[in-house]
């Protein structure tokens, strides 16, 4: 990063990182005043002028603080000031408090990383590695340890000045030095001794007791959490960089096991190399014989050619799919390209790092430490986990959650990756420690111990799981796969899931239930859908292979955990709740293991998994088994999924895999037995399909990728795959072939499909004729548009909105908002045509009913009754308890009303012969007299009903009066119900599914009641009215007036019912006194049912 600044005519300035001669001379004089080496009594000794040395130290500190472009820092590094002057000065004058403090401050500034770029960044790194090498001495660590102990706690007797500042400076210096990555082969300044400087520091930490100090200091930070955030991060960074070079499994393994493992690894590697570089045969291939060679270890090699070794190489297309390890741009820069970032190198990460050849030290052997150092580290980590781990993780997580990525400064940009790796390493360490305890218990025959989840609570609690899943969304789907950060997030998620898997296997019920709860919360955070999305959108060329390996491991383990939780429910079908967050919207759904596996039946997922399968030589046995099992599960989820592999590219890759001598003899190498079995299964299924469909060989030439919805001729790929398996006998596929045979081209069918999706398909005369013929039949039905759409041909795929729009174009229907011609403006509000009953209704009913609609009234009534019965059955079978009760109540009420109507009709027909004489004797009744009569009858209704008397001569009038009285009482009950409905708006709501079900069934009940009331009000006056042969006209006039009063009451009652139906769907549900929820209209329906029963009983009794 060099450049020039200045406007036109300005003098050229020195490039960035370059000092002028005057500044360089002043800097050199300041460094020369620090002192130098002298020979004293034939021994080299570093001597300095105290006053001059202090002045020079302060001048250097001031210069570095003003160094904005890094030129002074780079020049001091080039002159090796720290190793040649500062470290000797620090060790020689450690008793001089003033000099040692100033030197310590200057060393902290020099070892702190700054934001340099380009070549200057690598120069800065080389200088930091020089500084780290200068401190890799035992005497320096002794001095630093002494300063830490002296300044850690307050001492009233010997209180040193600037005690706290000195302590923080030493801790910061150790953090800066440990954070510097070791140089690897090819780096500037690399030497064989420098490649293991971190191991040297770890050994010094153990030998000089620094680990014990770290443990004591961590306990103090846990007690003062809010005030020690910076020091907590310093300590965490030191411990993290120790963990990067220590294998947690090696800490728990004894020396004998380690030696056995090393020998087994060497033997296995030698066996594989011998098979690959097997010598050719000495016989000619024309002889038709083979030569077999048996080695001392029992392995065999077979050859049948002379100086020729058969091999199948990759094509150019497959080579171009290999990972390129790009640096990335903008916000997606590859973090692993940053030379200052140090990733985990030991433990289970080595198995995944084998897949990415660009990872440093991925192909080298594991780092070894002395047994004494391993024992000390084991004890330290065990005590640290018990005492301070959760508290330290909580402090780190709280600081990382509130800082965005673009707001971080140099030195803190790796806080999130360090936190996630820190958690990953300690979770793996805890599992290995628990595994050792379990093995000891099994050997001694004691009960299995319970894993201590309290000590690692900060790593697997809900807060940390939500932090991890939030990073999964951020670096996954939201950013379009930020590869480098996503690798670390998936690594932490895998360790959390594997630890929870151990928890769910615990013998303690409370611990096991805690694990089940954590599994449900992980599924609830929509982790499975994000893992599936990563596999579908994985690109082998631009995305790190470890993304796919960690995703497979996490998905496979989660499927096992979900299955385990389901099996504990004693055979009940278990559905896991899922909350999907899309920006500010939150949706809830449910999922099962079968749904998650079925969601992976995608050609992109299979392509990614098979690409990883080809890296079998770099797989660990665990990853190999999980990968093969996951492919098996996808293939066997549906019988048609096997067709995905019926491509020539897959068969060529299978041939190349099976040609490898490593896989040729699976008996001697059981590691790849499952993979060979999978490949054989794919081939068997292909030739089994060939027995039914001879054209399957031609299908190898066509990709089985999922088509675009606008170009796909089938609803899903399942129809196409099923047609291939059964010789194209699938119904959906047969329809496409029939259209092709009829002369329709593929492009024409795709154009039609695009027009259908956009709603732009032209209407045919046949469809218009269907609308014109059938519309009168369904005109009054609330779902008339859906019914008409079902009458249209299936290939048109018309929607209800399109049907309504076409009805307006044909003139069969008026647009919404146009007033109906048959609507009486003076009619009551409730009797007018209801508008906007449904939100998706765009058009109004026709202005005039045709004659055909009148003729089809009977058929429509029968159809509505059938639809009502079907809806009631569906509601009764639904899962919502409120819906089932409402449906049952509506069904019972409907049956009871039908029976009452039949009884009422029979009673009225039996008394029709005496009606003329009874009606003729009645005087003329006015409207006021009728209302007074109704009030009087209402008061004596109870006594008359309990003691029935013979019917008087005025039976029709009494019957009409009772009916009017009952209707009036029913009207008042309905008005009270309507007034109470709005007051329940503050009641608690039910679940969405129960609310919709209860509202739907309540609406059906109201519809049924309305129909029965209309029939009752139409039949009752007619049946009780006198015949036309009545002798007197006055009786007919009085009968007419009573019937009009009855009609007005019935009309008012009908209007109230319609208002009730309109308001019920939007009414909230009220909570029952017992805490359970019930529909608001349930009590109203109960009262309505009782009133109707009384209404039916009184005419029959009369």
XYZ file of C-alpha atoms in Angstrom, residues 323-802:
480
model
C -12.207 -25.640 -4.739
C -10.185 -22.574 -5.808
C -9.728 -20.930 -2.389
C -10.474 -17.399 -3.583
C -9.749 -14.444 -1.320
C -13.269 -13.067 -1.653
C -14.422 -9.501 -2.019
C -16.159 -6.894 0.065
C -17.906 -8.332 3.090
C -17.158 -11.908 2.008
C -13.391 -11.806 2.320
C -11.856 -15.145 3.170
C -10.802 -14.938 6.803
C -8.382 -17.852 6.373
C -6.331 -15.718 3.982
C -5.597 -13.272 6.785
C -2.071 -14.149 7.962
C -2.859 -13.107 11.546
C -5.821 -15.441 12.038
C -5.003 -18.667 13.895
C -7.533 -21.482 13.546
C -7.826 -24.706 15.515
C -5.299 -27.245 14.287
C -5.725 -30.229 16.615
C -8.573 -32.485 17.572
C -11.497 -33.417 15.370
C -10.837 -30.410 13.118
C -7.961 -32.350 11.550
C -10.433 -34.790 10.003
C -12.279 -31.957 8.272
C -9.131 -30.014 7.409
C -7.983 -32.980 5.323
C -10.650 -32.062 2.755
C -9.142 -28.617 2.145
C -5.576 -28.889 0.927
C -5.143 -25.115 1.261
C -5.282 -25.264 5.050
C -1.863 -24.801 6.612
C -0.389 -27.883 8.259
C -3.446 -29.943 7.232
C -1.304 -32.749 5.816
C 1.315 -32.704 8.552
C 1.390 -34.902 11.609
C -0.110 -33.980 14.941
C 1.860 -31.797 17.319
C 3.405 -33.612 20.265
C 4.087 -32.313 23.742
C 6.000 -33.868 26.635
C 3.961 -36.112 28.916
C 4.531 -33.809 31.885
C 3.188 -30.850 29.925
C 0.133 -32.851 28.826
C -0.561 -33.901 32.413
C -0.301 -30.297 33.596
C -2.567 -29.072 30.809
C -5.133 -31.757 31.600
C -5.291 -30.771 35.250
C -5.476 -27.085 34.401
C -8.312 -27.511 31.881
C -10.308 -29.733 34.224
C -10.112 -27.155 37.003
C -10.812 -24.295 34.604
C -13.964 -25.942 33.250
C -15.282 -26.572 36.740
C -14.577 -23.085 38.081
C -14.571 -20.407 35.389
C -15.456 -21.647 31.901
C -19.165 -20.760 31.802
C -18.660 -17.323 33.339
C -15.868 -16.463 30.902
C -17.942 -17.593 27.910
C -20.846 -15.490 29.117
C -18.665 -12.367 29.262
C -17.277 -13.006 25.801
C -20.687 -13.698 24.263
C -22.241 -10.539 25.695
C -19.507 -8.375 24.167
C -19.715 -10.129 20.771
C -23.493 -9.913 20.472
C -23.655 -6.134 20.629
C -20.898 -5.328 18.103
C -21.475 -5.507 14.353
C -18.849 -6.810 11.980
C -18.179 -3.466 10.313
C -17.754 -1.699 13.676
C -14.843 -3.789 14.935
C -11.342 -2.350 15.152
C -8.032 -4.020 14.460
C -7.364 -6.595 17.154
C -11.030 -7.412 17.835
C -12.218 -8.491 14.387
C -11.563 -12.142 15.284
C -13.497 -12.104 18.562
C -16.472 -14.032 17.218
C -14.408 -16.771 15.530
C -12.234 -17.084 18.630
C -15.290 -17.399 20.872
C -16.865 -20.077 18.678
C -13.628 -22.058 18.415
C -13.064 -21.676 22.141
C -16.477 -23.204 22.842
C -15.901 -25.978 20.284
C -12.616 -27.080 21.792
C -13.878 -27.252 25.378
C -17.029 -29.149 24.390
C -14.875 -31.750 22.689
C -12.586 -31.849 25.723
C -15.573 -32.405 28.033
C -16.872 -35.307 25.906
C -13.487 -37.054 25.900
C -13.204 -36.586 29.640
C -16.652 -38.115 30.122
C -15.720 -40.954 27.772
C -12.735 -41.838 29.959
C -14.971 -41.905 33.043
C -17.473 -44.179 31.281
C -14.767 -46.616 30.182
C -13.405 -46.797 33.732
C -16.899 -47.462 35.105
C -17.476 -50.257 32.607
C -14.195 -51.929 33.442
C -14.881 -51.806 37.173
C -18.537 -52.802 36.800
C -19.816 -49.635 38.485
C -22.898 -47.635 37.372
C -22.267 -45.253 34.515
C -21.577 -41.677 35.646
C -23.758 -38.722 34.662
C -22.190 -36.092 32.440
C -21.599 -32.796 34.221
C -23.566 -30.290 32.162
C -23.462 -27.613 34.853
C -19.772 -26.946 34.237
C -20.322 -26.428 30.481
C -23.636 -24.633 30.853
C -22.324 -21.513 29.171
C -21.574 -23.472 25.987
C -24.870 -25.362 25.529
C -27.474 -23.201 27.242
C -30.260 -21.562 25.262
C -28.414 -18.240 25.012
C -25.342 -19.799 23.432
C -27.435 -21.990 21.118
C -29.391 -18.957 19.962
C -26.120 -17.074 19.457
C -24.821 -19.915 17.268
C -28.035 -20.275 15.259
C -28.152 -16.502 14.732
C -24.643 -16.642 13.277
C -25.762 -19.583 11.122
C -28.489 -17.428 9.607
C -26.194 -14.400 9.302
C -23.302 -16.137 7.562
C -25.505 -18.639 5.714
C -28.708 -17.654 3.966
C -28.683 -13.937 4.794
C -25.229 -13.347 3.314
C -25.379 -16.004 0.590
C -22.805 -18.254 2.327
C -19.914 -16.353 3.874
C -17.625 -19.376 3.522
C -14.851 -18.744 6.062
C -17.089 -17.650 8.925
C -19.655 -20.343 8.141
C -17.024 -23.072 8.585
C -16.404 -21.991 12.178
C -20.120 -21.564 12.964
C -20.923 -25.052 11.659
C -17.994 -26.460 13.634
C -19.390 -25.015 16.856
C -22.905 -26.193 16.012
C -21.612 -29.731 15.429
C -19.850 -29.776 18.789
C -22.967 -28.500 20.550
C -25.160 -31.124 18.882
C -22.723 -33.961 19.625
C -22.515 -32.897 23.263
C -26.306 -32.750 23.508
C -26.405 -36.236 21.991
C -24.329 -37.500 24.909
C -26.661 -35.681 27.304
C -29.745 -37.372 25.824
C -28.160 -40.797 26.449
C -27.681 -40.089 30.163
C -29.092 -42.494 32.724
C -30.367 -39.595 34.835
C -33.915 -38.619 33.843
C -33.519 -34.903 34.582
C -30.323 -34.680 32.544
C -31.948 -36.619 29.719
C -35.004 -34.361 29.721
C -32.722 -31.338 29.589
C -31.092 -32.777 26.470
C -34.479 -33.407 24.827
C -35.470 -29.815 25.532
C -32.277 -28.526 23.920
C -32.949 -30.664 20.831
C -36.437 -29.204 20.497
C -35.070 -25.670 20.813
C -32.480 -26.281 18.096
C -35.201 -27.526 15.758
C -37.392 -24.604 16.785
C -34.691 -22.173 15.623
C -35.128 -23.565 12.070
C -31.645 -25.054 12.017
C -32.676 -28.019 9.839
C -34.031 -25.770 7.085
C -30.814 -23.713 7.073
C -28.684 -26.848 6.851
C -30.781 -28.061 3.917
C -30.448 -24.674 2.253
C -26.659 -24.802 2.581
C -26.508 -28.238 0.936
C -28.758 -27.081 -1.902
C -26.742 -23.921 -2.583
C -23.259 -25.311 -2.000
C -20.795 -24.626 -4.804
C -17.775 -26.918 -4.878
C -15.678 -24.337 -6.715
C -16.192 -21.290 -4.507
C -17.137 -22.772 -1.124
C -14.858 -24.485 1.352
C -15.328 -28.299 1.352
C -15.474 -28.176 5.147
C -18.810 -26.351 4.896
C -20.355 -29.443 3.360
C -18.642 -31.910 5.708
C -19.710 -30.023 8.842
C -23.236 -29.581 7.448
C -23.568 -33.306 6.815
C -22.312 -34.112 10.289
C -24.736 -31.665 11.919
C -27.717 -32.801 9.833
C -27.041 -36.504 10.400
C -26.663 -36.043 14.152
C -29.819 -33.937 14.376
C -31.826 -36.605 12.525
C -30.629 -39.158 15.074
C -31.561 -36.894 17.977
C -35.006 -36.154 16.564
C -35.603 -39.878 16.071
C -34.473 -40.582 19.629
C -36.818 -37.964 21.063
C -39.699 -39.335 18.978
C -39.110 -42.902 20.151
C -39.487 -41.809 23.765
C -43.057 -40.648 23.155
C -44.353 -44.249 23.322
C -45.450 -44.575 19.734
C -47.124 -41.174 19.415
C -46.512 -39.152 16.293
C -44.177 -36.316 17.290
C -43.980 -33.071 15.372
C -41.306 -30.557 16.293
C -42.324 -26.927 16.349
C -40.423 -24.559 14.052
C -40.276 -20.765 14.092
C -39.140 -19.207 10.838
C -38.092 -15.585 10.944
C -38.181 -13.553 7.755
C -37.070 -10.025 8.560
C -39.803 -8.707 10.881
C -42.274 -11.544 10.247
C -42.382 -14.715 12.333
C -44.191 -17.825 11.109
C -44.749 -21.088 12.951
C -44.937 -24.582 11.516
C -44.022 -28.151 12.406
C -41.647 -30.766 11.029
C -40.646 -34.408 11.394
C -37.610 -36.458 10.474
C -39.410 -37.777 7.399
C -40.130 -34.251 6.155
C -36.526 -33.153 6.636
C -35.109 -36.134 4.751
C -37.685 -35.763 1.985
C -36.641 -32.129 1.622
C -33.143 -33.255 0.585
C -34.479 -35.127 -2.464
C -32.982 -32.498 -4.733
C -30.547 -32.936 -7.595
C -28.324 -30.158 -6.205
C -28.019 -31.899 -2.832
C -27.186 -35.253 -4.426
C -24.585 -33.605 -6.651
C -22.889 -31.988 -3.644
C -22.942 -35.199 -1.603
C -21.538 -37.302 -4.438
C -18.801 -34.737 -5.039
C -17.757 -35.096 -1.410
C -17.996 -38.893 -1.717
C -15.267 -38.777 -4.364
C -12.901 -37.406 -1.702
C -13.096 -40.747 0.124
C -9.341 -41.028 0.630
C -9.403 -37.936 2.837
C -12.447 -38.939 4.873
C -12.384 -40.072 8.428
C -14.330 -43.307 9.115
C -17.039 -41.323 10.916
C -17.531 -38.849 8.074
C -17.513 -41.680 5.527
C -20.251 -43.543 7.379
C -22.435 -40.440 7.882
C -22.138 -39.437 4.224
C -23.094 -42.866 2.893
C -25.995 -43.225 5.333
C -27.362 -39.813 4.415
C -27.340 -40.702 0.701
C -29.075 -43.983 1.535
C -31.768 -42.137 3.478
C -32.397 -39.734 0.608
C -32.603 -42.541 -1.949
C -34.962 -44.641 0.142
C -37.213 -41.770 1.243
C -39.207 -42.336 -1.977
C -38.815 -45.121 -4.564
C -38.457 -42.539 -7.333
C -35.414 -40.785 -5.831
C -33.005 -43.386 -7.208
C -33.599 -41.983 -10.703
C -31.469 -38.964 -9.774
C -28.386 -41.162 -10.263
C -29.472 -42.358 -13.723
C -27.056 -40.039 -15.500
C -24.000 -40.833 -17.540
C -21.847 -38.466 -15.478
C -22.636 -40.413 -12.287
C -21.911 -43.732 -13.963
C -18.529 -42.512 -15.216
C -17.648 -41.346 -11.728
C -18.792 -44.655 -10.241
C -16.587 -46.476 -12.766
C -13.614 -44.332 -11.768
C -14.234 -45.025 -8.077
C -14.541 -48.768 -8.548
C -11.353 -48.825 -10.635
C -9.338 -47.647 -7.650
C -7.314 -50.560 -6.169
C -8.119 -49.195 -2.713
C -11.771 -50.150 -3.226
C -11.263 -53.262 -5.321
C -10.765 -55.515 -2.310
C -13.314 -54.413 0.258
C -12.712 -57.452 2.456
C -9.234 -56.308 3.357
C -10.309 -52.699 3.746
C -13.579 -52.438 5.635
C -13.371 -48.684 5.807
C -14.967 -48.325 2.369
C -17.338 -51.300 2.548
C -20.417 -49.103 3.013
C -19.486 -46.885 0.070
C -18.952 -49.868 -2.231
C -22.309 -51.260 -1.150
C -23.986 -47.947 -2.009
C -22.461 -47.839 -5.487
C -23.507 -51.434 -6.132
C -27.049 -50.653 -4.994
C -27.302 -47.768 -7.498
C -26.181 -50.033 -10.354
C -28.567 -52.820 -9.334
C -31.519 -50.439 -9.318
C -30.604 -49.162 -12.762
C -30.500 -52.601 -14.365
C -33.642 -53.564 -12.508
C -35.343 -50.569 -14.119
C -33.891 -51.575 -17.504
C -35.870 -54.810 -17.331
C -39.096 -52.767 -17.381
C -38.047 -49.721 -19.393
C -35.624 -50.330 -22.222
C -35.333 -46.597 -22.885
C -33.624 -46.022 -19.540
C -30.260 -46.275 -21.327
C -31.242 -43.207 -23.336
C -32.237 -41.477 -20.101
C -28.574 -41.555 -19.076
C -27.928 -38.767 -21.587
C -30.280 -36.301 -19.889
C -29.681 -34.439 -16.639
C -32.178 -35.005 -13.836
C -32.096 -31.423 -12.652
C -35.188 -29.710 -11.340
C -36.800 -27.525 -14.002
C -37.971 -23.992 -13.575
C -41.626 -23.709 -12.543
C -42.367 -21.573 -15.614
C -40.952 -24.229 -17.966
C -41.882 -27.433 -16.170
C -44.642 -29.457 -17.812
C -45.193 -31.576 -14.708
C -46.176 -30.583 -11.208
C -43.009 -32.125 -9.723
C -40.030 -34.242 -10.706
C -41.642 -37.207 -8.958
C -43.976 -37.771 -11.914
C -41.067 -37.849 -14.357
C -39.040 -40.222 -12.182
C -42.040 -42.497 -11.673
C -42.623 -42.591 -15.419
C -39.031 -43.707 -16.005
C -39.360 -46.530 -13.497
C -42.683 -47.897 -14.854
C -42.067 -47.470 -18.583
C -43.781 -44.075 -18.869
C -47.130 -45.302 -17.531
C -47.519 -42.464 -15.049
C -50.774 -40.548 -15.546
C -49.230 -37.077 -15.492
C -46.502 -38.078 -17.893
C -48.975 -39.849 -20.165
C -50.978 -36.665 -20.544
C -47.862 -34.831 -21.713
C -47.092 -37.581 -24.222
C -50.668 -37.505 -25.491
C -50.408 -33.765 -26.102
C -47.193 -34.345 -28.020
C -48.866 -37.072 -30.088
C -51.701 -34.643 -30.816
C -49.189 -32.351 -32.522
C -48.439 -29.858 -29.722
C -44.762 -28.918 -29.464
C -42.702 -28.657 -26.287
C -42.211 -24.925 -26.732
C -45.937 -24.406 -27.157
C -46.668 -26.340 -23.981
C -44.088 -24.306 -22.065
C -45.535 -21.053 -23.368
C -48.936 -22.197 -22.212
C -47.529 -23.094 -18.795
C -46.001 -19.631 -18.431
C -49.312 -18.047 -19.426
C -51.136 -20.164 -16.824
C -48.743 -19.093 -14.068
C -49.109 -15.431 -15.028
C -52.907 -15.710 -15.411
C -52.739 -14.641 -19.057
C -54.096 -17.790 -20.718
C -56.883 -16.791 -23.181
C -60.372 -18.059 -22.444
C -61.734 -20.608 -24.898
C -65.358 -20.713 -26.159
C -65.829 -24.030 -24.361
C -64.887 -22.447 -21.038
C -67.224 -19.492 -21.641
C -70.091 -21.840 -22.402
C -69.467 -23.730 -19.160
C -69.599 -20.471 -17.198
C -72.814 -19.381 -18.896
C -74.511 -22.727 -18.310
C -73.364 -23.411 -14.756
C -73.361 -19.936 -13.281
C -77.093 -19.810 -12.633
C -76.786 -23.028 -10.649
C -74.084 -21.718 -8.271
C -74.965 -18.004 -8.270
C -76.125 -17.836 -4.657
C -73.433 -20.074 -3.214
C -70.662 -18.244 -1.276
C -68.047 -20.403 -3.024
C -69.574 -20.102 -6.480
C -66.242 -19.089 -8.058
C -64.431 -22.171 -6.742
C -67.291 -24.425 -7.842
C -67.233 -22.945 -11.316
C -63.443 -23.349 -11.488
C -63.841 -27.054 -10.700
C -66.247 -27.405 -13.651
C -63.635 -26.076 -16.077
C -61.056 -28.356 -17.781
C -58.127 -29.334 -15.562
C -55.449 -28.204 -17.986
C -56.591 -24.575 -17.791
C -55.910 -24.369 -14.025
C -58.236 -21.406 -13.506
C -58.417 -19.691 -10.124
C -61.484 -18.224 -8.415
C -60.251 -14.673 -9.036
C -59.874 -15.374 -12.748
